[in-house]
């Protein structure tokens, strides 16, 4: 299968490049710019894309172009800082600009190009720029194919060597025809669009069989999309060698446990063991308020619970998890050593070092929309595939502050009102990708029945997204928000104020902890 490697030089848009390449049905992986050459080249990439970055090529300690990029002899696309690295390495000249380009810029085609379809684009269109330096003199053998008002060499190419570069960001939605340009590079590199749901399933099954052999696997399932699809893949690959374990940690949504057990038994056909460990989990969280500590405690308790259940699973040596690519990226997994850690997902950064299992993670390099496509390919029902995501740690990461039985009861009731009302209005699929309630340890004064109250605050979070790497807040109808707020303060004892979170990702994350 053809593969593209993306080298991350610190751009805030690097993950978007990966998204756009995957959307073109081409497999890609994102590596830090300083990843070992043998690790990158082990994928046998058919092309390499260099991301943008915040540095000047002249900064002390600025990331350099790895030697293997040009030595590999494969097509290369440089974006923003990546273009400047290529220009400098190949004999061009990069200089600081007296006028920096940040935001929208007008790109004009100035010459014909060997990029397929480039010459059919409008003669001028809007792109998104974010740079201070610019290429002032082209490297030998290169020609300029586009310019902006402040950048005469906004795009350059050397078709003979299959090296292309853009001084703007085609991966962001603000760049018109950006996806067309990225697909044009993939076509110029002769990369087949072979990354489909069917190929994802075939690749995952082959990898699972190779890794597990005749061994036995425990799958930790939560009822969420990711763990369900991961378990279905493993079951398709090894059948009765799999035992699914559902752990009720006391932090599930209303009716969650009953729904999960029924869904698995009706649709997956896999062996399922249900374990009630609520007391154990909530006791372990007593007095804990720091989010990272919560996640690590929960991650460890899951592993210990799975270890205790080994008698149900023929002493399994493997643990299947529904880890997906955004989990890895946000947790600064080994695939992203140079990235900033946003938070430790309990299944990536929260696992104990002494656990007995080897991990099986068939979705580790898939985005959420790809996971859903795999679920559909496997024949899973829509109500499972399109179910609202639910974090592995459960309501613990939506119950800010200390997690107690009482506060969980309050949050569970408020969350049910949110999902019930959005479901009744037809807003749980399409209009929102994820919607839930958050309980805040923030008390405020209210008045109910002519009496003073001093209760906690409930925040409603609802977002729209395809990949869960970026998200926008959902523009829910005011009457729906009003009804949700009214029901929560009237029906849920302990809450007297409801607020709506209108923050996008970034800068916020979707979950609050």
CSV table of C-alpha atoms in Angstrom, one decimal:
chain,number,residue,atom,x,y,z
A,1,UNK,CA,0.0,0.0,0.0
A,2,UNK,CA,1.3,3.5,-0.9
A,3,UNK,CA,2.3,5.7,2.0
A,4,UNK,CA,3.1,9.3,2.6
A,5,UNK,CA,5.3,10.5,5.4
A,6,UNK,CA,4.6,14.0,6.9
A,7,UNK,CA,7.4,15.6,8.9
A,8,UNK,CA,6.2,17.9,11.6
A,9,UNK,CA,8.3,21.1,12.1
A,10,UNK,CA,6.0,22.5,14.7
A,11,UNK,CA,3.1,23.8,12.7
A,12,UNK,CA,-0.2,24.2,14.4
A,13,UNK,CA,-1.7,22.7,11.1
A,14,UNK,CA,0.4,19.6,10.8
A,15,UNK,CA,-2.5,17.3,11.8
A,16,UNK,CA,-4.6,18.9,9.1
A,17,UNK,CA,-2.1,17.9,6.5
A,18,UNK,CA,-2.6,14.3,7.6
A,19,UNK,CA,-6.4,14.7,7.5
A,20,UNK,CA,-6.3,16.1,3.9
A,21,UNK,CA,-4.1,13.3,2.7
A,22,UNK,CA,-6.3,10.6,4.3
A,23,UNK,CA,-9.3,12.3,2.8
A,24,UNK,CA,-7.7,11.7,-0.6
A,25,UNK,CA,-7.7,8.0,0.3
A,26,UNK,CA,-4.0,7.9,0.7
A,27,UNK,CA,-2.4,6.4,3.9
A,28,UNK,CA,0.0,8.7,5.7
A,29,UNK,CA,1.7,9.0,9.1
A,30,UNK,CA,2.9,12.0,10.9
A,31,UNK,CA,6.5,12.1,12.4
A,32,UNK,CA,8.4,14.7,14.3
A,33,UNK,CA,11.1,16.3,12.2
A,34,UNK,CA,13.8,14.7,14.3
A,35,UNK,CA,12.5,11.2,14.1
A,36,UNK,CA,15.2,8.6,13.4
A,37,UNK,CA,15.7,8.0,9.7
A,38,UNK,CA,15.3,4.3,9.9
A,39,UNK,CA,11.9,4.6,11.7
A,40,UNK,CA,10.6,6.9,9.0
A,41,UNK,CA,12.1,5.0,6.0
A,42,UNK,CA,10.8,1.7,7.4
A,43,UNK,CA,7.4,2.7,6.0
A,44,UNK,CA,8.9,2.9,2.5
A,45,UNK,CA,7.2,6.2,1.8
A,46,UNK,CA,6.3,7.1,-1.8
A,47,UNK,CA,6.4,10.8,-1.0
A,48,UNK,CA,7.4,13.1,1.9
A,49,UNK,CA,5.6,16.3,2.9
A,50,UNK,CA,7.4,18.9,5.1
A,51,UNK,CA,5.0,20.9,7.3
A,52,UNK,CA,5.3,24.6,8.3
A,53,UNK,CA,6.7,25.7,11.6
A,54,UNK,CA,7.2,28.8,13.8
A,55,UNK,CA,10.9,29.1,13.3
A,56,UNK,CA,13.1,31.1,10.9
A,57,UNK,CA,15.6,28.9,9.1
A,58,UNK,CA,18.3,31.2,10.5
A,59,UNK,CA,17.3,30.9,14.1
A,60,UNK,CA,19.8,29.2,16.4
A,61,UNK,CA,18.7,25.6,16.9
A,62,UNK,CA,16.0,25.9,14.2
A,63,UNK,CA,14.9,22.5,12.9
A,64,UNK,CA,17.0,21.5,9.8
A,65,UNK,CA,16.1,19.4,6.8
A,66,UNK,CA,17.0,15.8,7.5
A,67,UNK,CA,19.5,14.4,5.0
A,68,UNK,CA,17.4,11.4,4.1
A,69,UNK,CA,14.6,13.5,2.7
A,70,UNK,CA,16.4,14.4,-0.5
A,71,UNK,CA,18.5,11.3,-0.5
A,72,UNK,CA,15.4,9.1,-0.6
A,73,UNK,CA,14.7,10.1,-4.1
A,74,UNK,CA,11.0,10.3,-3.6
A,75,UNK,CA,8.7,13.3,-4.5
A,76,UNK,CA,8.7,16.0,-1.8
A,77,UNK,CA,6.3,18.8,-1.0
A,78,UNK,CA,7.4,21.7,1.2
A,79,UNK,CA,4.8,23.8,3.0
A,80,UNK,CA,5.7,27.3,4.4
A,81,UNK,CA,8.8,26.6,6.6
A,82,UNK,CA,9.2,23.4,4.6
A,83,UNK,CA,9.5,25.4,1.4
A,84,UNK,CA,12.2,27.6,3.0
A,85,UNK,CA,14.1,24.5,4.1
A,86,UNK,CA,14.1,23.1,0.6
A,87,UNK,CA,15.1,26.4,-1.0
A,88,UNK,CA,18.0,26.8,1.4
A,89,UNK,CA,19.2,23.2,1.1
A,90,UNK,CA,19.1,23.3,-2.7
A,91,UNK,CA,21.0,26.5,-3.2
A,92,UNK,CA,18.3,29.2,-3.1
A,93,UNK,CA,18.2,32.1,-0.7
A,94,UNK,CA,15.8,32.8,2.1
A,95,UNK,CA,15.4,36.2,3.7
A,96,UNK,CA,13.3,38.0,6.2
A,97,UNK,CA,10.5,39.9,4.7
A,98,UNK,CA,9.8,43.6,5.5
A,99,UNK,CA,6.1,42.8,5.2
A,100,UNK,CA,4.9,39.6,7.0
A,101,UNK,CA,2.0,37.6,5.6
A,102,UNK,CA,-0.4,36.4,8.3
A,103,UNK,CA,-3.9,35.4,7.4
A,104,UNK,CA,-5.7,35.7,4.0
A,105,UNK,CA,-3.6,36.4,0.9
A,106,UNK,CA,-4.4,36.6,-2.8
A,107,UNK,CA,-2.5,34.0,-4.8
A,108,UNK,CA,-1.9,34.6,-8.5
A,109,UNK,CA,-0.8,31.9,-10.9
A,110,UNK,CA,2.3,33.2,-12.8
A,111,UNK,CA,3.3,30.2,-14.9
A,112,UNK,CA,2.2,26.8,-16.1
A,113,UNK,CA,2.9,23.9,-13.8
A,114,UNK,CA,3.5,20.2,-13.9
A,115,UNK,CA,1.1,19.7,-11.0
A,116,UNK,CA,-2.0,18.0,-12.4
A,117,UNK,CA,-5.0,20.4,-12.6
A,118,UNK,CA,-3.0,23.4,-11.4
A,119,UNK,CA,-3.4,25.3,-14.7
A,120,UNK,CA,-7.2,24.8,-14.6
A,121,UNK,CA,-7.5,26.6,-11.3
A,122,UNK,CA,-8.7,30.3,-11.3
A,123,UNK,CA,-5.9,32.7,-12.2
A,124,UNK,CA,-6.2,34.2,-8.7
A,125,UNK,CA,-7.7,32.9,-5.5
A,126,UNK,CA,-7.4,33.3,-1.7
A,127,UNK,CA,-5.0,31.3,0.4
A,128,UNK,CA,-4.0,31.3,4.1
A,129,UNK,CA,-0.5,32.5,4.8
A,130,UNK,CA,1.5,32.5,8.1
A,131,UNK,CA,5.2,33.4,7.5
A,132,UNK,CA,7.8,36.1,8.1
A,133,UNK,CA,10.7,34.8,6.0
A,134,UNK,CA,10.3,34.1,2.3
A,135,UNK,CA,12.3,32.7,-0.6
A,136,UNK,CA,14.1,35.5,-2.2
A,137,UNK,CA,16.1,33.6,-4.9
A,138,UNK,CA,15.0,30.2,-6.3
A,139,UNK,CA,17.3,27.2,-6.2
A,140,UNK,CA,18.9,26.2,-9.5
A,141,UNK,CA,16.5,24.1,-11.7
A,142,UNK,CA,13.3,25.6,-10.0
A,143,UNK,CA,10.7,27.8,-11.5
A,144,UNK,CA,8.1,30.0,-9.8
A,145,UNK,CA,4.5,29.1,-10.6
A,146,UNK,CA,2.6,31.5,-8.3
A,147,UNK,CA,2.9,34.7,-6.3
A,148,UNK,CA,1.2,36.9,-3.8
A,149,UNK,CA,1.4,40.7,-3.4
A,150,UNK,CA,4.2,40.4,-0.8
A,151,UNK,CA,5.8,37.1,-2.0
A,152,UNK,CA,7.0,36.8,-5.6
A,153,UNK,CA,7.8,33.1,-5.1
A,154,UNK,CA,4.7,31.8,-3.3
A,155,UNK,CA,5.0,28.4,-5.1
A,156,UNK,CA,7.9,26.8,-6.9
A,157,UNK,CA,8.6,23.4,-8.5
A,158,UNK,CA,11.3,21.3,-10.0
A,159,UNK,CA,9.3,18.8,-11.9
A,160,UNK,CA,12.3,16.8,-13.0
A,161,UNK,CA,13.1,16.0,-9.4
A,162,UNK,CA,9.4,16.0,-8.3
A,163,UNK,CA,10.0,18.6,-5.7
A,164,UNK,CA,7.2,21.2,-5.1
A,165,UNK,CA,6.8,23.9,-2.5
A,166,UNK,CA,4.1,26.3,-1.3
A,167,UNK,CA,4.6,29.4,0.8
A,168,UNK,CA,1.0,29.1,2.1
A,169,UNK,CA,-1.1,26.5,3.9
A,170,UNK,CA,-3.2,24.4,1.5
A,171,UNK,CA,-4.4,22.2,4.3
A,172,UNK,CA,-6.5,24.8,6.1
A,173,UNK,CA,-10.1,25.5,5.0
A,174,UNK,CA,-9.3,29.2,4.5
A,175,UNK,CA,-7.2,28.2,1.5
A,176,UNK,CA,-9.4,27.9,-1.6
A,177,UNK,CA,-8.6,24.9,-3.7
A,178,UNK,CA,-6.2,23.7,-1.0
A,179,UNK,CA,-7.3,20.1,-1.1
A,180,UNK,CA,-7.0,20.2,-4.9
A,181,UNK,CA,-3.4,21.3,-4.6
A,182,UNK,CA,-2.6,18.5,-2.2
A,183,UNK,CA,-4.3,15.9,-4.4
A,184,UNK,CA,-2.4,17.3,-7.3
A,185,UNK,CA,0.9,16.6,-5.5
A,186,UNK,CA,-0.2,13.1,-4.7
A,187,UNK,CA,-1.1,12.5,-8.4
A,188,UNK,CA,2.3,14.0,-9.5
A,189,UNK,CA,3.9,11.5,-7.1
A,190,UNK,CA,1.9,8.6,-8.8
A,191,UNK,CA,0.4,7.6,-5.5
A,192,UNK,CA,-2.7,5.4,-5.8
A,193,UNK,CA,-5.8,6.3,-3.7
A,194,UNK,CA,-5.9,2.9,-2.1
A,195,UNK,CA,-6.7,3.8,1.5
A,196,UNK,CA,-10.3,2.7,1.8
A,197,UNK,CA,-12.5,1.2,4.5
A,198,UNK,CA,-12.0,-2.3,2.9
A,199,UNK,CA,-8.2,-1.9,2.9
A,200,UNK,CA,-8.2,-0.6,6.5
A,201,UNK,CA,-10.1,-3.7,7.6
A,202,UNK,CA,-7.8,-6.1,5.6
A,203,UNK,CA,-4.6,-4.4,6.9
A,204,UNK,CA,-5.8,-4.4,10.5
A,205,UNK,CA,-6.9,-8.1,10.4
A,206,UNK,CA,-3.5,-9.1,8.9
A,207,UNK,CA,-1.6,-7.2,11.5
A,208,UNK,CA,-3.7,-8.6,14.4
A,209,UNK,CA,-3.2,-12.2,13.2
A,210,UNK,CA,0.5,-11.6,12.8
A,211,UNK,CA,0.9,-10.0,16.3
A,212,UNK,CA,-1.4,-12.4,18.3
A,213,UNK,CA,-0.8,-15.7,16.6
A,214,UNK,CA,-2.5,-18.4,18.7
A,215,UNK,CA,-2.6,-16.2,21.8
A,216,UNK,CA,-5.7,-15.0,23.6
A,217,UNK,CA,-6.8,-11.4,23.9
A,218,UNK,CA,-8.8,-9.3,26.4
A,219,UNK,CA,-10.7,-6.4,24.9
A,220,UNK,CA,-11.6,-3.6,27.2
A,221,UNK,CA,-14.9,-2.3,25.9
A,222,UNK,CA,-16.8,0.8,27.1
A,223,UNK,CA,-19.6,0.8,24.6
A,224,UNK,CA,-18.1,3.7,22.8
A,225,UNK,CA,-17.4,3.7,19.0
A,226,UNK,CA,-13.6,3.2,19.3
A,227,UNK,CA,-13.5,0.2,21.7
A,228,UNK,CA,-16.5,-1.5,19.9
A,229,UNK,CA,-14.9,-1.2,16.5
A,230,UNK,CA,-11.5,-2.4,17.8
A,231,UNK,CA,-13.1,-5.4,19.5
A,232,UNK,CA,-15.1,-6.2,16.3
A,233,UNK,CA,-11.8,-6.1,14.3
A,234,UNK,CA,-10.1,-8.4,16.7
A,235,UNK,CA,-13.1,-10.8,16.8
A,236,UNK,CA,-13.1,-10.9,13.0
A,237,UNK,CA,-9.4,-11.7,13.0
A,238,UNK,CA,-9.1,-14.3,15.7
A,239,UNK,CA,-12.7,-15.3,16.7
A,240,UNK,CA,-12.9,-17.2,20.0
A,241,UNK,CA,-9.4,-16.2,21.1
A,242,UNK,CA,-11.0,-12.9,22.1
A,243,UNK,CA,-12.8,-12.2,25.4
A,244,UNK,CA,-14.5,-8.8,25.8
A,245,UNK,CA,-14.6,-7.3,29.3
A,246,UNK,CA,-16.9,-4.4,30.2
A,247,UNK,CA,-15.9,-2.7,33.4
A,248,UNK,CA,-18.6,-0.6,35.1
A,249,UNK,CA,-16.4,1.9,36.9
A,250,UNK,CA,-19.3,3.8,38.4
A,251,UNK,CA,-18.8,6.7,36.1
A,252,UNK,CA,-21.0,5.7,33.2
A,253,UNK,CA,-24.0,7.6,31.7
A,254,UNK,CA,-27.5,6.8,32.7
A,255,UNK,CA,-28.5,3.3,31.4
A,256,UNK,CA,-25.0,2.8,29.9
A,257,UNK,CA,-24.1,-0.6,31.4
A,258,UNK,CA,-27.4,-2.2,30.3
A,259,UNK,CA,-27.1,-0.8,26.8
A,260,UNK,CA,-23.4,-1.9,26.4
A,261,UNK,CA,-24.1,-5.5,27.5
A,262,UNK,CA,-27.1,-5.9,25.2
A,263,UNK,CA,-25.4,-4.3,22.2
A,264,UNK,CA,-22.4,-6.5,22.4
A,265,UNK,CA,-24.4,-9.7,22.9
A,266,UNK,CA,-26.8,-8.8,20.1
A,267,UNK,CA,-24.4,-7.6,17.5
A,268,UNK,CA,-20.8,-8.7,18.0
A,269,UNK,CA,-21.2,-12.4,19.0
A,270,UNK,CA,-18.1,-12.2,21.1
A,271,UNK,CA,-17.7,-13.6,24.6
A,272,UNK,CA,-18.5,-10.7,27.1
A,273,UNK,CA,-17.7,-10.6,30.8
A,274,UNK,CA,-19.2,-7.7,32.7
A,275,UNK,CA,-17.4,-6.6,35.9
A,276,UNK,CA,-18.8,-4.1,38.5
A,277,UNK,CA,-15.8,-2.3,39.9
A,278,UNK,CA,-17.5,1.0,40.8
A,279,UNK,CA,-16.6,1.0,44.4
A,280,UNK,CA,-13.0,0.3,43.6
A,281,UNK,CA,-12.6,3.1,41.1
A,282,UNK,CA,-14.4,5.8,43.0
A,283,UNK,CA,-12.6,5.0,46.2
A,284,UNK,CA,-9.3,5.3,44.4
A,285,UNK,CA,-10.3,8.8,43.2
A,286,UNK,CA,-11.1,10.0,46.8
A,287,UNK,CA,-9.7,13.5,47.3
A,288,UNK,CA,-8.2,13.7,43.8
A,289,UNK,CA,-8.9,16.9,41.8
A,290,UNK,CA,-6.0,17.2,39.3
A,291,UNK,CA,-7.0,15.9,35.8
A,292,UNK,CA,-3.8,14.2,34.9
A,293,UNK,CA,-3.8,12.3,38.2
A,294,UNK,CA,-7.4,11.3,37.7
A,295,UNK,CA,-6.6,9.8,34.3
A,296,UNK,CA,-3.5,7.9,35.5
A,297,UNK,CA,-5.4,6.4,38.5
A,298,UNK,CA,-8.3,5.3,36.2
A,299,UNK,CA,-5.9,3.9,33.6
A,300,UNK,CA,-4.1,1.8,36.3
A,301,UNK,CA,-7.4,0.6,37.9
A,302,UNK,CA,-8.6,-0.6,34.4
A,303,UNK,CA,-5.4,-2.6,34.0
A,304,UNK,CA,-5.6,-4.1,37.5
A,305,UNK,CA,-9.3,-5.0,36.8
A,306,UNK,CA,-8.4,-6.7,33.5
A,307,UNK,CA,-5.6,-8.6,35.2
A,308,UNK,CA,-8.0,-9.8,37.9
A,309,UNK,CA,-10.3,-11.1,35.2
A,310,UNK,CA,-7.7,-13.3,33.5
A,311,UNK,CA,-9.4,-16.4,34.7
A,312,UNK,CA,-12.3,-15.6,32.4
A,313,UNK,CA,-10.0,-15.2,29.4
A,314,UNK,CA,-7.7,-18.2,29.3
A,315,UNK,CA,-4.8,-16.2,30.8
A,316,UNK,CA,-4.7,-13.8,27.9
A,317,UNK,CA,-1.4,-12.2,27.1
A,318,UNK,CA,-2.8,-9.4,25.0
A,319,UNK,CA,-5.0,-6.4,25.7
A,320,UNK,CA,-7.0,-4.8,22.9
A,321,UNK,CA,-7.7,-1.1,23.3
A,322,UNK,CA,-9.7,1.4,21.1
A,323,UNK,CA,-6.8,3.9,21.0
A,324,UNK,CA,-7.1,6.2,17.9
A,325,UNK,CA,-4.7,8.7,16.3
A,326,UNK,CA,-5.9,11.8,18.1
A,327,UNK,CA,-5.3,10.0,21.5
A,328,UNK,CA,-1.7,9.3,20.4
A,329,UNK,CA,-1.1,12.9,19.2
A,330,UNK,CA,-2.7,14.6,22.2
A,331,UNK,CA,-0.8,12.3,24.7
A,332,UNK,CA,2.5,12.8,22.9
A,333,UNK,CA,2.9,9.2,22.1
A,334,UNK,CA,6.1,7.7,20.7
A,335,UNK,CA,5.0,8.6,17.2
A,336,UNK,CA,5.0,12.3,18.2
A,337,UNK,CA,8.1,12.7,20.5
A,338,UNK,CA,8.5,16.4,19.8
A,339,UNK,CA,4.9,17.4,20.2
A,340,UNK,CA,3.6,19.2,23.2
A,341,UNK,CA,1.5,16.9,25.5
A,342,UNK,CA,-2.0,18.2,25.8
A,343,UNK,CA,-3.3,15.5,28.2
A,344,UNK,CA,-2.6,11.9,28.9
A,345,UNK,CA,-5.5,9.8,27.5
A,346,UNK,CA,-6.0,7.0,30.0
A,347,UNK,CA,-5.2,4.4,27.4
A,348,UNK,CA,-2.0,6.1,26.2
A,349,UNK,CA,-0.2,8.0,28.9
A,350,UNK,CA,-2.1,6.6,31.9
A,351,UNK,CA,-1.1,2.9,31.8
A,352,UNK,CA,1.1,1.4,34.5
A,353,UNK,CA,4.6,0.5,33.5
A,354,UNK,CA,4.4,-3.0,35.1
A,355,UNK,CA,1.2,-4.2,33.4
A,356,UNK,CA,1.3,-7.8,32.2
A,357,UNK,CA,-0.3,-7.3,28.8
A,358,UNK,CA,1.0,-6.6,25.4
A,359,UNK,CA,-1.2,-4.0,23.6
A,360,UNK,CA,-3.2,-4.7,20.5
A,361,UNK,CA,-4.4,-1.4,19.1
A,362,UNK,CA,-5.8,-1.9,15.6
A,363,UNK,CA,-7.1,1.7,15.4
A,364,UNK,CA,-4.0,3.5,16.6
A,365,UNK,CA,-3.4,5.3,13.3
A,366,UNK,CA,-7.0,6.0,12.4
A,367,UNK,CA,-9.0,9.2,12.8
A,368,UNK,CA,-12.6,9.0,14.1
A,369,UNK,CA,-14.3,9.2,10.8
A,370,UNK,CA,-12.1,6.4,9.5
A,371,UNK,CA,-13.0,4.3,12.6
A,372,UNK,CA,-16.7,4.8,11.7
A,373,UNK,CA,-16.0,3.8,8.1
A,374,UNK,CA,-14.3,0.6,9.4
A,375,UNK,CA,-17.3,-0.1,11.7
A,376,UNK,CA,-19.7,0.2,8.8
A,377,UNK,CA,-17.5,-2.1,6.7
A,378,UNK,CA,-17.6,-4.7,9.4
A,379,UNK,CA,-21.4,-4.6,9.4
A,380,UNK,CA,-21.9,-3.0,12.8
A,381,UNK,CA,-25.3,-1.3,13.3
A,382,UNK,CA,-25.6,2.5,12.7
A,383,UNK,CA,-26.7,3.0,16.3
A,384,UNK,CA,-23.3,1.8,17.5
A,385,UNK,CA,-21.1,3.2,14.8
A,386,UNK,CA,-22.7,6.7,15.0
A,387,UNK,CA,-23.1,6.7,18.8
A,388,UNK,CA,-21.9,9.8,20.6
A,389,UNK,CA,-18.3,9.3,21.8
A,390,UNK,CA,-17.8,8.7,25.5
A,391,UNK,CA,-14.4,9.0,27.1
A,392,UNK,CA,-12.8,5.8,28.6
A,393,UNK,CA,-12.5,7.4,32.1
A,394,UNK,CA,-16.2,8.1,31.9
A,395,UNK,CA,-17.9,11.0,33.7
A,396,UNK,CA,-14.7,11.4,35.8
A,397,UNK,CA,-13.3,13.8,33.2
A,398,UNK,CA,-16.6,15.7,33.0
A,399,UNK,CA,-16.9,16.0,36.8
A,400,UNK,CA,-14.4,18.7,37.5
A,401,UNK,CA,-13.0,18.7,41.0
A,402,UNK,CA,-13.4,15.7,43.3
A,403,UNK,CA,-15.3,12.8,42.0
A,404,UNK,CA,-17.9,11.6,44.5
A,405,UNK,CA,-21.0,9.4,44.4
A,406,UNK,CA,-23.2,12.5,45.0
A,407,UNK,CA,-21.6,14.6,42.3
A,408,UNK,CA,-21.7,11.8,39.8
A,409,UNK,CA,-25.5,11.4,40.5
A,410,UNK,CA,-26.0,15.1,39.8
A,411,UNK,CA,-23.9,15.0,36.6
A,412,UNK,CA,-25.6,11.8,35.3
A,413,UNK,CA,-29.0,13.3,35.7
A,414,UNK,CA,-28.0,16.6,33.9
A,415,UNK,CA,-26.2,14.7,31.1
A,416,UNK,CA,-29.3,12.6,30.5
A,417,UNK,CA,-31.4,15.7,30.1
A,418,UNK,CA,-28.9,17.1,27.5
A,419,UNK,CA,-28.9,13.9,25.4
A,420,UNK,CA,-32.6,13.3,25.7
A,421,UNK,CA,-33.5,16.8,24.6
A,422,UNK,CA,-31.0,16.8,21.7
A,423,UNK,CA,-32.1,13.4,20.7
A,424,UNK,CA,-35.8,14.4,20.7
A,425,UNK,CA,-34.9,17.4,18.5
A,426,UNK,CA,-32.9,15.2,16.1
A,427,UNK,CA,-29.6,17.0,17.0
A,428,UNK,CA,-27.5,14.1,18.2
A,429,UNK,CA,-26.2,13.1,14.7
A,430,UNK,CA,-25.1,15.6,12.1
A,431,UNK,CA,-25.9,18.8,14.1
A,432,UNK,CA,-23.5,17.6,16.8
A,433,UNK,CA,-20.6,15.2,16.8
A,434,UNK,CA,-20.4,15.2,20.6
A,435,UNK,CA,-22.7,16.7,23.2
A,436,UNK,CA,-22.7,16.3,27.0
A,437,UNK,CA,-22.9,18.0,30.4
A,438,UNK,CA,-20.0,19.0,32.6
A,439,UNK,CA,-20.3,19.6,36.4
A,440,UNK,CA,-18.2,22.5,37.6
A,441,UNK,CA,-17.0,23.0,41.2
A,442,UNK,CA,-18.2,26.6,40.9
A,443,UNK,CA,-21.0,27.6,43.3
A,444,UNK,CA,-23.1,30.7,42.7
A,445,UNK,CA,-26.1,32.2,44.4
A,446,UNK,CA,-29.6,31.6,43.0
A,447,UNK,CA,-33.2,31.8,44.0
A,448,UNK,CA,-35.7,29.1,43.9
A,449,UNK,CA,-39.2,29.3,45.4
A,450,UNK,CA,-38.4,32.6,47.0
A,451,UNK,CA,-35.5,30.9,48.8
A,452,UNK,CA,-31.7,31.4,48.4
A,453,UNK,CA,-29.6,28.6,46.8
A,454,UNK,CA,-25.9,28.2,46.6
A,455,UNK,CA,-25.3,25.3,44.2
A,456,UNK,CA,-22.9,24.2,41.5
A,457,UNK,CA,-22.8,25.1,37.8
A,458,UNK,CA,-23.5,22.9,34.8
A,459,UNK,CA,-21.8,23.6,31.5
A,460,UNK,CA,-23.2,22.2,28.3
A,461,UNK,CA,-20.7,21.2,25.6
A,462,UNK,CA,-21.7,20.5,22.0
A,463,UNK,CA,-19.4,20.4,19.1
A,464,UNK,CA,-19.3,19.7,15.3
A,465,UNK,CA,-16.3,17.9,13.8
A,466,UNK,CA,-15.3,15.1,11.5
A,467,UNK,CA,-11.9,14.1,12.8
A,468,UNK,CA,-12.0,15.3,16.5
A,469,UNK,CA,-8.6,16.9,16.0
A,470,UNK,CA,-10.3,20.3,15.5
A,471,UNK,CA,-13.9,21.2,16.4
A,472,UNK,CA,-16.3,24.1,16.4
A,473,UNK,CA,-19.0,24.7,18.9
A,474,UNK,CA,-22.5,23.7,17.7
A,475,UNK,CA,-24.9,26.5,17.0
A,476,UNK,CA,-27.8,24.9,18.8
A,477,UNK,CA,-31.2,26.6,18.6
A,478,UNK,CA,-31.9,28.9,21.5
A,479,UNK,CA,-35.2,27.3,22.3
A,480,UNK,CA,-33.4,23.9,22.8
A,481,UNK,CA,-30.8,25.5,25.0
A,482,UNK,CA,-33.5,27.2,27.0
A,483,UNK,CA,-35.5,24.0,27.5
A,484,UNK,CA,-32.3,22.1,28.6
A,485,UNK,CA,-31.4,24.8,31.1
A,486,UNK,CA,-34.9,25.0,32.5
A,487,UNK,CA,-35.1,21.2,33.0
A,488,UNK,CA,-31.7,20.9,34.6
A,489,UNK,CA,-32.2,23.6,37.2
A,490,UNK,CA,-35.8,22.4,37.9
A,491,UNK,CA,-35.2,18.7,37.9
A,492,UNK,CA,-31.6,18.2,39.2
A,493,UNK,CA,-31.0,19.0,42.8
A,494,UNK,CA,-27.6,20.6,43.3
A,495,UNK,CA,-27.4,22.8,40.1
A,496,UNK,CA,-28.8,26.3,39.9
A,497,UNK,CA,-26.9,27.7,36.9
A,498,UNK,CA,-26.4,26.4,33.3
A,499,UNK,CA,-23.8,27.9,30.9
A,500,UNK,CA,-23.0,27.0,27.2
A,501,UNK,CA,-19.4,26.5,26.1
A,502,UNK,CA,-18.8,28.4,22.9
A,503,UNK,CA,-15.0,27.6,22.6
A,504,UNK,CA,-13.6,25.9,19.5
A,505,UNK,CA,-10.8,23.3,19.5
A,506,UNK,CA,-8.2,24.7,19.4
A,507,UNK,CA,-7.7,26.6,21.7
A,508,UNK,CA,-9.9,24.4,24.0
A,509,UNK,CA,-10.1,20.6,23.9
A,510,UNK,CA,-13.5,18.9,23.5
A,511,UNK,CA,-13.6,17.4,26.9
A,512,UNK,CA,-13.0,19.7,29.8
A,513,UNK,CA,-10.3,17.5,31.5
